[in-house]
Tab-separated table of C-alpha atoms in Angstrom:
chain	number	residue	atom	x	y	z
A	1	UNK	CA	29.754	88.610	149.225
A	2	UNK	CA	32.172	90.318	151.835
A	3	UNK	CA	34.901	87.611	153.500
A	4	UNK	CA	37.429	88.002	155.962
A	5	UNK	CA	40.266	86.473	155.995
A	6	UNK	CA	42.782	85.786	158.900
A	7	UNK	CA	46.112	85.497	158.515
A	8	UNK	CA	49.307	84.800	160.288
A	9	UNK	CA	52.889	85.945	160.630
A	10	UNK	CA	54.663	82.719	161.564
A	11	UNK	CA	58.271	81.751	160.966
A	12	UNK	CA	59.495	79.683	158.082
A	13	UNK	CA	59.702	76.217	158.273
A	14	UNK	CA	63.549	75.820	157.851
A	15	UNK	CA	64.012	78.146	160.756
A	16	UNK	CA	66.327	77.317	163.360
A	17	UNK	CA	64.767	78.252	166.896
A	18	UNK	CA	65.779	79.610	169.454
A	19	UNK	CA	64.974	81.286	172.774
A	20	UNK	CA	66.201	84.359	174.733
A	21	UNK	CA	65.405	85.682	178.406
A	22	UNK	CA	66.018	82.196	180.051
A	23	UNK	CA	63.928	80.181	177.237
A	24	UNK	CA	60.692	82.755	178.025
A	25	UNK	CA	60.855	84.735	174.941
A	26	UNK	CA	60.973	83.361	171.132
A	27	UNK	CA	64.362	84.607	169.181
A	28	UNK	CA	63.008	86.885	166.202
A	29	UNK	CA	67.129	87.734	165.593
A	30	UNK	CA	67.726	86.200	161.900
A	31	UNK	CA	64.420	84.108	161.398
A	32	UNK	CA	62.610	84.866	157.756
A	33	UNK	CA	58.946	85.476	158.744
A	34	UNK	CA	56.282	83.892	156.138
A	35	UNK	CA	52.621	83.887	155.374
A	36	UNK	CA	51.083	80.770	157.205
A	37	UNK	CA	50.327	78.094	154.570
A	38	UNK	CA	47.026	76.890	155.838
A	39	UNK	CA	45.797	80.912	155.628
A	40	UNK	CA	47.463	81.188	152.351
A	41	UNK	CA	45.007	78.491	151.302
A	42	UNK	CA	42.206	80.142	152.583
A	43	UNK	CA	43.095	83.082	151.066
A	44	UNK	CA	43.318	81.433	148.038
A	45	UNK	CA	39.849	80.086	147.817
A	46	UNK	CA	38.382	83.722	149.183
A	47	UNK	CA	40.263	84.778	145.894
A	48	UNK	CA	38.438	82.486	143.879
A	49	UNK	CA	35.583	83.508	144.934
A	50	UNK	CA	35.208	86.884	145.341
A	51	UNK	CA	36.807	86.541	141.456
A	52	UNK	CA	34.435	88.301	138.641
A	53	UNK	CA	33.215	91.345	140.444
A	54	UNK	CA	31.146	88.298	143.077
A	55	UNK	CA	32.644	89.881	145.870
A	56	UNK	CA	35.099	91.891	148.213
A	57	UNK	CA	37.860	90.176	150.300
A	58	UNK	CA	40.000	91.709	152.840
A	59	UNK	CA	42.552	89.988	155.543
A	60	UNK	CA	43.315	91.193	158.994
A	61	UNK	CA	46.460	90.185	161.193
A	62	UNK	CA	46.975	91.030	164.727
A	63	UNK	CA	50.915	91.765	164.877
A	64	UNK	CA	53.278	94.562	164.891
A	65	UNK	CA	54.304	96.436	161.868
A	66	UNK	CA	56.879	94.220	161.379
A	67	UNK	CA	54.546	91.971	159.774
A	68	UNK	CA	53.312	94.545	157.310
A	69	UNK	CA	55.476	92.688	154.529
A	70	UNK	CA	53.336	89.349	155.036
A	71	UNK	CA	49.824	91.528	154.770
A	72	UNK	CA	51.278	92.611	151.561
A	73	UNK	CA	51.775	89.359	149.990
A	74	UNK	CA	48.291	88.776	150.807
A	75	UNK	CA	47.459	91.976	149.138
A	76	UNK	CA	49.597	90.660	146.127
A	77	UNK	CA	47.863	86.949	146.074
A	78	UNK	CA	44.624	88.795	145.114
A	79	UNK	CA	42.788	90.501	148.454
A	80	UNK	CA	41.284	94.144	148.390
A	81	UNK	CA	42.458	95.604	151.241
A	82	UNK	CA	43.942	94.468	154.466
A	83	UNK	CA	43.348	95.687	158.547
A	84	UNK	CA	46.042	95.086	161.387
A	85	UNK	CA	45.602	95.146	164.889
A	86	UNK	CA	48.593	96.838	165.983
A	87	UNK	CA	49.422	94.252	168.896
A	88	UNK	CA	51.463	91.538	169.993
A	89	UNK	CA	49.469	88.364	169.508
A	90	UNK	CA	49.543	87.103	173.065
A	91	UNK	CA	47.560	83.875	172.594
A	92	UNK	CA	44.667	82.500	170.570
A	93	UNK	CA	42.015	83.969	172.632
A	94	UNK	CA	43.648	87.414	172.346
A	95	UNK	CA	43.783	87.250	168.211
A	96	UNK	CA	40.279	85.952	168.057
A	97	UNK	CA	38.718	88.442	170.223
A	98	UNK	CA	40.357	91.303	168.484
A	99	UNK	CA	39.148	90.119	165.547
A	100	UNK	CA	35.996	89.254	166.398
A	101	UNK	CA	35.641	92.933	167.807
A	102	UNK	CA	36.741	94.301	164.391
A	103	UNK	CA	34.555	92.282	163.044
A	104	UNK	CA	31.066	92.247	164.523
A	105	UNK	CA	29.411	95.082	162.600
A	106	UNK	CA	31.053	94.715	159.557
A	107	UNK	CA	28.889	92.382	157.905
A	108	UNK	CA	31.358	90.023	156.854
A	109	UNK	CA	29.065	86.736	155.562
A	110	UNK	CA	32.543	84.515	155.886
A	111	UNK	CA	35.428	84.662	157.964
A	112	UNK	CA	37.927	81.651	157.210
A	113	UNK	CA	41.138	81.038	158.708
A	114	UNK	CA	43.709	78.567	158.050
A	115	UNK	CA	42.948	75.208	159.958
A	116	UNK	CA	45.881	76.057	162.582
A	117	UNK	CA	48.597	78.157	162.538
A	118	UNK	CA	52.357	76.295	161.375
A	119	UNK	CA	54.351	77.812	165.246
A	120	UNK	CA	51.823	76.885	167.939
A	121	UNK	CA	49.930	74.197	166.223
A	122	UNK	CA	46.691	75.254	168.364
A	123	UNK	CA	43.951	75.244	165.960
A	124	UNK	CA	41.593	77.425	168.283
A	125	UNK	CA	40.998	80.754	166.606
A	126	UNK	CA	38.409	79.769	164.090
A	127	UNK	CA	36.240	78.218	166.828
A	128	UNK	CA	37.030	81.169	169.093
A	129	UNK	CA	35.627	83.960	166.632
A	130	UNK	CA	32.631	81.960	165.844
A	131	UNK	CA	32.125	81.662	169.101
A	132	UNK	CA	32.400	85.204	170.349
A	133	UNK	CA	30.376	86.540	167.157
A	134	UNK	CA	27.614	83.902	168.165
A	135	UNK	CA	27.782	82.132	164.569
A	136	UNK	CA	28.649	78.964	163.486
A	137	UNK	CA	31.706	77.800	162.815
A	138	UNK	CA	32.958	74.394	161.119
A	139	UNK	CA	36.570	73.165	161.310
A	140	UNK	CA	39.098	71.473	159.719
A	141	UNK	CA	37.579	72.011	156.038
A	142	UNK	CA	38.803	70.292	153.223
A	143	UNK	CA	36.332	71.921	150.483
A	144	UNK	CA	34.284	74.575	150.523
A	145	UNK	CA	31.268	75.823	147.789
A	146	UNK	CA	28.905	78.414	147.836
A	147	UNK	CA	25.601	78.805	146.216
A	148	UNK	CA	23.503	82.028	147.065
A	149	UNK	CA	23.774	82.526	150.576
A	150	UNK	CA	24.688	79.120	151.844
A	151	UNK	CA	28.046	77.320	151.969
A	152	UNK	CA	28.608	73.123	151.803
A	153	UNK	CA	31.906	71.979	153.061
A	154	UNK	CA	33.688	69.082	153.547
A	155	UNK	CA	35.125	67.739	156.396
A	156	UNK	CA	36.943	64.856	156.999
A	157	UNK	CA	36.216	62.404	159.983
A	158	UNK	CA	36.960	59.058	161.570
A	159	UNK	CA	36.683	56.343	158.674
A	160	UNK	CA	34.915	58.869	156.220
A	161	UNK	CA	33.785	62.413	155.060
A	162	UNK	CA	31.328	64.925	156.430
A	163	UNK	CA	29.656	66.851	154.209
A	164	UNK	CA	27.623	70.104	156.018
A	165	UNK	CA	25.678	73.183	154.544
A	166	UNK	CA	25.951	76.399	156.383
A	167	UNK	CA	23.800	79.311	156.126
A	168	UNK	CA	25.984	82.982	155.753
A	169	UNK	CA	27.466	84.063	157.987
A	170	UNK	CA	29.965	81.788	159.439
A	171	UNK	CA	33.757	81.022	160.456
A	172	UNK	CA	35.205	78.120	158.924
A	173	UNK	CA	39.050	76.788	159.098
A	174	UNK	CA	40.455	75.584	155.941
A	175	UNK	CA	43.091	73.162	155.157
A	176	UNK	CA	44.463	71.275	152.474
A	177	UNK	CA	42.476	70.778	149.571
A	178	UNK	CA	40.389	73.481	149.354
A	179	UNK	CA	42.120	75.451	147.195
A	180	UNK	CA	46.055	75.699	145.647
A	181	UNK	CA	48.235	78.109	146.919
A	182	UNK	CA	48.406	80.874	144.476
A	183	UNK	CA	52.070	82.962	143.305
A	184	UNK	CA	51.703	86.359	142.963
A	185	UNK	CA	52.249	87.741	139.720
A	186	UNK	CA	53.966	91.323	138.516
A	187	UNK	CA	50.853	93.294	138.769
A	188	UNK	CA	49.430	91.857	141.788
A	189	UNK	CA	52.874	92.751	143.466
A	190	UNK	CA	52.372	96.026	141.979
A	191	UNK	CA	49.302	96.793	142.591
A	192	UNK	CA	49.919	95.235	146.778
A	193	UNK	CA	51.196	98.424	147.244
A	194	UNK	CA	48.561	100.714	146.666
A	195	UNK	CA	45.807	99.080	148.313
A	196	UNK	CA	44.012	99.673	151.659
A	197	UNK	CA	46.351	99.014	154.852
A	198	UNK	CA	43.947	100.138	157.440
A	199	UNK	CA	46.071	99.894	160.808
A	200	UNK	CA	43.152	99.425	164.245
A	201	UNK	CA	44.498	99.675	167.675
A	202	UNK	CA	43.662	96.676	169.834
A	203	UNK	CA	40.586	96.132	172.567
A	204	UNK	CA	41.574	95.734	175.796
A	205	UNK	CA	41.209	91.904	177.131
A	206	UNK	CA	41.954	90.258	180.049
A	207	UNK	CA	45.103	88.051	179.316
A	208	UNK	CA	44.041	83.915	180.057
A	209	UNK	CA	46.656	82.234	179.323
A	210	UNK	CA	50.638	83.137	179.725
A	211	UNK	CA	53.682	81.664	178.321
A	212	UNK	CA	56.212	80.514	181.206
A	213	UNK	CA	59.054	78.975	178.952
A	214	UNK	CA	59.753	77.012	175.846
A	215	UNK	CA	61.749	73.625	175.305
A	216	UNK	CA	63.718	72.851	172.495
A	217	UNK	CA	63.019	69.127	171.319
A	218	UNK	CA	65.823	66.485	172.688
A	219	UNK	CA	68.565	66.195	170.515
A	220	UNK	CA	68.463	63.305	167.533
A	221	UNK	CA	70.584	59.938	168.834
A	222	UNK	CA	73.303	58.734	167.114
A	223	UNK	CA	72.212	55.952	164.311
A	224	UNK	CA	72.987	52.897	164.704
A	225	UNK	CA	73.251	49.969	161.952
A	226	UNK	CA	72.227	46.391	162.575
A	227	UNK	CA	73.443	43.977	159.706
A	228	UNK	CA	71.019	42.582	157.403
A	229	UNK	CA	70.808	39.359	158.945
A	230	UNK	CA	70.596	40.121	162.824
A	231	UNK	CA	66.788	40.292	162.910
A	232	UNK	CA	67.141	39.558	166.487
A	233	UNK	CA	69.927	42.408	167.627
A	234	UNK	CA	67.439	45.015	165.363
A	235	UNK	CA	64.220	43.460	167.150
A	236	UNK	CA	65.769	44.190	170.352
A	237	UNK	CA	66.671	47.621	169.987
A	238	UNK	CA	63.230	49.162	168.582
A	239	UNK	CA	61.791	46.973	171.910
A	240	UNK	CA	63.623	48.048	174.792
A	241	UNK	CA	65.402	51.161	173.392
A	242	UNK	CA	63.592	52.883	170.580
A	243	UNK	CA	60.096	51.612	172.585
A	244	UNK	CA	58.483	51.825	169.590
A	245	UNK	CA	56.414	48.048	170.699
């Protein structure tokens, strides 16, 4: 069983943001750079599986080499070897097509992604590759099995669960659930820097979509405290300032 995993560079959580060239560009200056948790769970259940000599699992990134350290925490969390696509990861369309490129006649009978990457939020990419490869594709997942050559996830819907079988190969986005994040150990860390880093120069693509600035949310209000027994002063405020009825 081959699988492919996709992972992200994306910016820790208790980053501060900020934005450069007249809010246009994203400021990298001081920002710690992390493995995205919803591919860090995928990861982690390609891990699991592939354990016991059952199969090979490798993880590709479209980024710069400044995200090298990220592909070798992945390394260290238990993959084989690791690919980037030594580009600037324009938009979604851009990292799924190079990956589907890389992809296409390497046999891979999964590719799973995490359910949406923790910057842009955009959920596209696993739908994209499946897509472009012409094979199906199944997001958000919330368990995943395999028995032979056929997969049964897990999704949840509206008011209940959706539960699928899928025939190898396929693309499927992962999220919570379907496996725990796993913590490197000494000799995975070790050994993360020995293994394959096979670095692919991108396809050309025509560029879709363009970024033409970014906006910082509003600024938090000041708090304000309503005594205890003023139900009407607090039932005012939530109505006509907070608008939250």
């Amino acid at each position: 069983m081959k699988i492919l995993v996709c992972i992200s560079n994306v910016p820790d959580t208790t980053t501060k943001i900020t934005f450069t060239d007249n809010n246009t560009q994203f400021n990298t200056a001081g920002v710690q750079f992390i493995l995205n948790p919803y591919d860090e769970i995928a990861l982690s259940r390609a891990v699991e599986l592939a354990e016991g000599g059952k199969g090979t699992v490798t993880v590709i990134n479209v980024g710069e080499v400044s995200t090298e350290p990220t592909i070798r925490k992945a390394l260290a969390v238990g993959a084989d070897e690791a690919v980037r696509i030594n580009a600037k990861p324009h938009d979604a369309y851009f990292v799924a097509y190079q990956i589907a490129e890389y992809a296409k006649d390497k046999a891979f009978d999964m590719i799973l992604t995490g359910r949406e990457s923790i910057d842009y939020n955009g959920a596209k990419v696993a739908g994209m590759i499946g897509e472009l490869l012409d094979i199906p594709s199944v997001s958000i997942i919330k368990k995943l099995d395999v028995d032979g050559t056929t997969a049964t996830v897990d999704r949840e819907i509206e008011s209940g669960k959706e539960v699928i079988t899928i025939p190898f190969p396929f693309v499927a986005g992962t999220a919570e659930g379907v496996a725990e994040w796993k913590i490197p150990n000494m000799r995975g860390i070790m050994s993360a820097r020995t293994k394959p880093l096979t670095v692919v120069e991108p396809k050309e693509v025509k560029t879709l979509s363009e970024i033409l600035s970014f906006e910082t949310p509003a600024p938090r209000g000041q708090v304000k405290l309503v005594p205890a027994d003023d139900a009407a002063k607090l039932i005012d405020l939530l109505h006509n300032e907070a608008r939250v009825f």
